[in-house]
């Protein structure tokens, strides 16, 4: 869990293969008891047992802010806690329902200002953003970002792409609406 602080008494493990993607953790101090709970409303909380108080004490929770809520801002927009309103359209897009946008409801997202011109589209590089929901994404670990860009440009349904690793290898391409994005600080 990327935003979870690192503690020296907890060992985290992420398994990713063809059969599963799982997150596990182990407490390496036998005097500490910990539990991780995912509520039905999507809130993730970590607790430790307090022997003195004889109760579970919460010491970490997610989401941290409004932008952590799933699809806080609709398609082709991103959430930024440092702007007002928090939902912002990508360059080349405008609010789908301007009245709702003025009332601070960006859940309907944004639409293109101009029509799609297949084969002549250009992509804008976006930095410090959480990647969109991958429900409508295709992954190819064998190609690099250059071939990924070329494939995406040729595919009229492609709405975005990225490399998987910092060295430019691996490819993720989106073919549906880009949703559930948020801006992170420069740090």
mmCIF file of C-alpha atoms in Angstrom, residues 2-180:
data_model
loop_
_atom_site.group_PDB
_atom_site.id
_atom_site.type_symbol
_atom_site.label_atom_id
_atom_site.label_comp_id
_atom_site.label_asym_id
_atom_site.label_seq_id
_atom_site.Cartn_x
_atom_site.Cartn_y
_atom_site.Cartn_z
ATOM 1 C CA UNK A 2 2.013 2.955 -1.315
ATOM 2 C CA UNK A 3 0.838 5.662 1.096
ATOM 3 C CA UNK A 4 1.129 3.459 4.182
ATOM 4 C CA UNK A 5 4.032 4.568 6.406
ATOM 5 C CA UNK A 6 6.941 2.148 6.813
ATOM 6 C CA UNK A 7 7.393 0.807 10.328
ATOM 7 C CA UNK A 8 10.385 -1.299 11.339
ATOM 8 C CA UNK A 9 8.184 -3.833 13.157
ATOM 9 C CA UNK A 10 6.008 -4.620 10.094
ATOM 10 C CA UNK A 11 7.220 -6.568 7.053
ATOM 11 C CA UNK A 12 5.105 -5.922 3.929
ATOM 12 C CA UNK A 13 4.852 -8.261 0.950
ATOM 13 C CA UNK A 14 3.216 -7.660 -2.423
ATOM 14 C CA UNK A 15 2.722 -10.719 -4.651
ATOM 15 C CA UNK A 16 1.940 -10.104 -8.301
ATOM 16 C CA UNK A 17 1.711 -12.950 -10.810
ATOM 17 C CA UNK A 18 -0.734 -14.420 -13.342
ATOM 18 C CA UNK A 19 -2.944 -15.969 -10.663
ATOM 19 C CA UNK A 20 -3.072 -13.256 -8.030
ATOM 20 C CA UNK A 21 -2.228 -9.835 -6.758
ATOM 21 C CA UNK A 22 -2.115 -9.965 -2.966
ATOM 22 C CA UNK A 23 -0.832 -7.812 -0.160
ATOM 23 C CA UNK A 24 0.238 -9.403 3.110
ATOM 24 C CA UNK A 25 2.048 -8.131 6.129
ATOM 25 C CA UNK A 26 3.693 -9.703 9.150
ATOM 26 C CA UNK A 27 4.498 -8.151 12.514
ATOM 27 C CA UNK A 28 8.032 -9.206 13.444
ATOM 28 C CA UNK A 29 7.722 -8.185 17.116
ATOM 29 C CA UNK A 30 5.790 -10.896 18.987
ATOM 30 C CA UNK A 31 4.752 -8.367 21.656
ATOM 31 C CA UNK A 32 2.769 -6.312 19.134
ATOM 32 C CA UNK A 33 -0.637 -7.381 17.828
ATOM 33 C CA UNK A 34 -1.955 -5.684 14.725
ATOM 34 C CA UNK A 35 -4.921 -6.016 12.383
ATOM 35 C CA UNK A 36 -5.846 -4.437 9.064
ATOM 36 C CA UNK A 37 -9.546 -3.897 8.307
ATOM 37 C CA UNK A 38 -11.248 -2.962 5.048
ATOM 38 C CA UNK A 39 -14.760 -1.722 5.840
ATOM 39 C CA UNK A 40 -17.765 -2.180 3.553
ATOM 40 C CA UNK A 41 -17.549 1.551 2.757
ATOM 41 C CA UNK A 42 -13.980 1.157 1.462
ATOM 42 C CA UNK A 43 -12.119 2.590 4.457
ATOM 43 C CA UNK A 44 -8.849 0.796 5.246
ATOM 44 C CA UNK A 45 -7.756 0.977 8.894
ATOM 45 C CA UNK A 46 -4.818 -0.495 10.779
ATOM 46 C CA UNK A 47 -5.106 -1.124 14.518
ATOM 47 C CA UNK A 48 -2.722 -2.296 17.233
ATOM 48 C CA UNK A 49 -3.672 -3.815 20.553
ATOM 49 C CA UNK A 50 -3.021 -1.558 23.536
ATOM 50 C CA UNK A 51 -2.412 -3.787 26.597
ATOM 51 C CA UNK A 52 -2.672 -0.825 28.991
ATOM 52 C CA UNK A 53 -6.071 0.292 27.683
ATOM 53 C CA UNK A 54 -7.218 -3.239 26.808
ATOM 54 C CA UNK A 55 -8.522 -2.084 23.428
ATOM 55 C CA UNK A 56 -7.608 -1.814 19.773
ATOM 56 C CA UNK A 57 -6.065 1.551 18.883
ATOM 57 C CA UNK A 58 -6.235 2.853 15.298
ATOM 58 C CA UNK A 59 -2.904 4.236 14.132
ATOM 59 C CA UNK A 60 -3.398 4.507 10.366
ATOM 60 C CA UNK A 61 -6.354 4.991 8.014
ATOM 61 C CA UNK A 62 -7.061 5.553 4.339
ATOM 62 C CA UNK A 63 -8.588 7.457 2.601
ATOM 63 C CA UNK A 64 -6.835 10.495 4.014
ATOM 64 C CA UNK A 65 -8.763 13.193 2.154
ATOM 65 C CA UNK A 66 -11.602 13.788 -0.318
ATOM 66 C CA UNK A 67 -9.380 13.057 -3.326
ATOM 67 C CA UNK A 68 -8.838 9.500 -2.093
ATOM 68 C CA UNK A 69 -12.548 8.751 -2.633
ATOM 69 C CA UNK A 70 -13.061 6.557 -5.707
ATOM 70 C CA UNK A 71 -14.157 8.618 -8.747
ATOM 71 C CA UNK A 72 -14.429 11.843 -6.743
ATOM 72 C CA UNK A 73 -13.937 13.563 -10.074
ATOM 73 C CA UNK A 74 -15.423 12.118 -13.248
ATOM 74 C CA UNK A 75 -13.862 11.103 -16.574
ATOM 75 C CA UNK A 76 -10.970 13.116 -18.021
ATOM 76 C CA UNK A 77 -10.457 15.095 -14.845
ATOM 77 C CA UNK A 78 -8.292 14.814 -11.763
ATOM 78 C CA UNK A 79 -8.689 15.694 -8.115
ATOM 79 C CA UNK A 80 -6.290 18.125 -6.428
ATOM 80 C CA UNK A 81 -6.761 19.103 -2.776
ATOM 81 C CA UNK A 82 -4.748 22.285 -3.416
ATOM 82 C CA UNK A 83 -7.195 23.756 -5.940
ATOM 83 C CA UNK A 84 -10.704 25.110 -5.688
ATOM 84 C CA UNK A 85 -12.708 23.411 -6.972
ATOM 85 C CA UNK A 86 -10.831 20.167 -6.302
ATOM 86 C CA UNK A 87 -11.843 18.658 -9.674
ATOM 87 C CA UNK A 88 -9.903 19.899 -12.698
ATOM 88 C CA UNK A 89 -10.323 19.096 -16.395
ATOM 89 C CA UNK A 90 -7.323 17.980 -18.422
ATOM 90 C CA UNK A 91 -6.005 20.394 -21.028
ATOM 91 C CA UNK A 92 -8.256 20.211 -24.089
ATOM 92 C CA UNK A 93 -11.318 19.241 -22.018
ATOM 93 C CA UNK A 94 -14.127 21.228 -20.368
ATOM 94 C CA UNK A 95 -16.681 20.393 -17.644
ATOM 95 C CA UNK A 96 -19.484 18.183 -18.971
ATOM 96 C CA UNK A 97 -22.045 20.005 -16.802
ATOM 97 C CA UNK A 98 -20.709 23.515 -16.023
ATOM 98 C CA UNK A 99 -23.522 24.284 -13.539
ATOM 99 C CA UNK A 100 -22.692 21.218 -11.428
ATOM 100 C CA UNK A 101 -19.007 22.154 -11.657
ATOM 101 C CA UNK A 102 -19.782 25.614 -10.226
ATOM 102 C CA UNK A 103 -21.526 23.878 -7.314
ATOM 103 C CA UNK A 104 -18.316 21.893 -6.656
ATOM 104 C CA UNK A 105 -19.721 18.649 -8.117
ATOM 105 C CA UNK A 106 -17.154 17.332 -10.575
ATOM 106 C CA UNK A 107 -18.459 13.753 -10.586
ATOM 107 C CA UNK A 108 -19.758 14.056 -14.171
ATOM 108 C CA UNK A 109 -16.236 14.844 -15.343
ATOM 109 C CA UNK A 110 -15.113 16.521 -18.508
ATOM 110 C CA UNK A 111 -15.600 16.229 -22.262
ATOM 111 C CA UNK A 112 -13.333 17.085 -25.182
ATOM 112 C CA UNK A 113 -13.411 20.630 -26.518
ATOM 113 C CA UNK A 114 -12.835 19.344 -30.073
ATOM 114 C CA UNK A 115 -13.746 16.140 -31.899
ATOM 115 C CA UNK A 116 -11.368 13.179 -32.013
ATOM 116 C CA UNK A 117 -9.234 13.153 -35.153
ATOM 117 C CA UNK A 118 -8.014 9.576 -35.333
ATOM 118 C CA UNK A 119 -4.364 9.176 -36.251
ATOM 119 C CA UNK A 120 -3.616 12.863 -35.733
ATOM 120 C CA UNK A 121 -4.126 13.009 -31.975
ATOM 121 C CA UNK A 122 -1.277 13.948 -29.670
ATOM 122 C CA UNK A 123 -0.875 12.928 -26.067
ATOM 123 C CA UNK A 124 -0.042 15.280 -23.218
ATOM 124 C CA UNK A 125 2.466 14.141 -20.607
ATOM 125 C CA UNK A 126 0.994 14.300 -17.106
ATOM 126 C CA UNK A 127 3.241 14.204 -14.057
ATOM 127 C CA UNK A 128 2.603 13.509 -10.372
ATOM 128 C CA UNK A 129 -0.788 11.908 -11.029
ATOM 129 C CA UNK A 130 -2.218 8.655 -9.767
ATOM 130 C CA UNK A 131 -2.777 6.361 -12.740
ATOM 131 C CA UNK A 132 -6.388 5.991 -13.905
ATOM 132 C CA UNK A 133 -8.531 3.021 -12.975
ATOM 133 C CA UNK A 134 -7.230 0.058 -14.980
ATOM 134 C CA UNK A 135 -10.629 -1.559 -15.594
ATOM 135 C CA UNK A 136 -10.315 -0.765 -19.312
ATOM 136 C CA UNK A 137 -6.546 -1.062 -19.655
ATOM 137 C CA UNK A 138 -4.279 -3.508 -21.463
ATOM 138 C CA UNK A 139 -0.822 -4.404 -20.136
ATOM 139 C CA UNK A 140 2.120 -5.582 -22.245
ATOM 140 C CA UNK A 141 5.279 -6.106 -20.197
ATOM 141 C CA UNK A 142 7.407 -6.907 -23.269
ATOM 142 C CA UNK A 143 7.432 -3.505 -24.979
ATOM 143 C CA UNK A 144 8.880 -0.149 -24.016
ATOM 144 C CA UNK A 145 7.265 3.256 -23.783
ATOM 145 C CA UNK A 146 8.224 4.221 -27.377
ATOM 146 C CA UNK A 147 6.379 1.248 -28.928
ATOM 147 C CA UNK A 148 3.584 1.778 -26.407
ATOM 148 C CA UNK A 149 3.118 5.369 -27.670
ATOM 149 C CA UNK A 150 3.154 4.186 -31.307
ATOM 150 C CA UNK A 151 0.519 1.496 -30.658
ATOM 151 C CA UNK A 152 -1.681 3.904 -28.749
ATOM 152 C CA UNK A 153 -1.438 6.539 -31.495
ATOM 153 C CA UNK A 154 -2.511 3.963 -34.138
ATOM 154 C CA UNK A 155 -5.450 2.723 -32.014
ATOM 155 C CA UNK A 156 -8.314 5.207 -32.355
ATOM 156 C CA UNK A 157 -9.836 3.895 -29.111
ATOM 157 C CA UNK A 158 -6.672 4.458 -27.051
ATOM 158 C CA UNK A 159 -7.143 7.253 -24.517
ATOM 159 C CA UNK A 160 -3.786 7.096 -22.722
ATOM 160 C CA UNK A 161 -0.630 5.101 -22.068
ATOM 161 C CA UNK A 162 2.297 4.818 -19.671
ATOM 162 C CA UNK A 163 5.321 2.702 -18.970
ATOM 163 C CA UNK A 164 5.229 0.321 -16.016
ATOM 164 C CA UNK A 165 8.700 0.915 -14.619
ATOM 165 C CA UNK A 166 10.838 4.038 -14.275
ATOM 166 C CA UNK A 167 13.329 2.690 -16.826
ATOM 167 C CA UNK A 168 10.678 3.017 -19.560
ATOM 168 C CA UNK A 169 9.896 -0.692 -19.888
ATOM 169 C CA UNK A 170 6.461 -2.260 -19.909
ATOM 170 C CA UNK A 171 3.296 -0.696 -21.285
ATOM 171 C CA UNK A 172 -0.198 0.093 -20.026
ATOM 172 C CA UNK A 173 -2.752 1.399 -22.546
ATOM 173 C CA UNK A 174 -6.241 2.661 -21.695
ATOM 174 C CA UNK A 175 -9.102 2.315 -24.173
ATOM 175 C CA UNK A 176 -11.968 3.673 -22.088
ATOM 176 C CA UNK A 177 -12.598 6.824 -20.105
ATOM 177 C CA UNK A 178 -9.749 7.912 -17.839
ATOM 178 C CA UNK A 179 -11.220 7.956 -14.330
ATOM 179 C CA UNK A 180 -10.154 8.077 -10.676
#
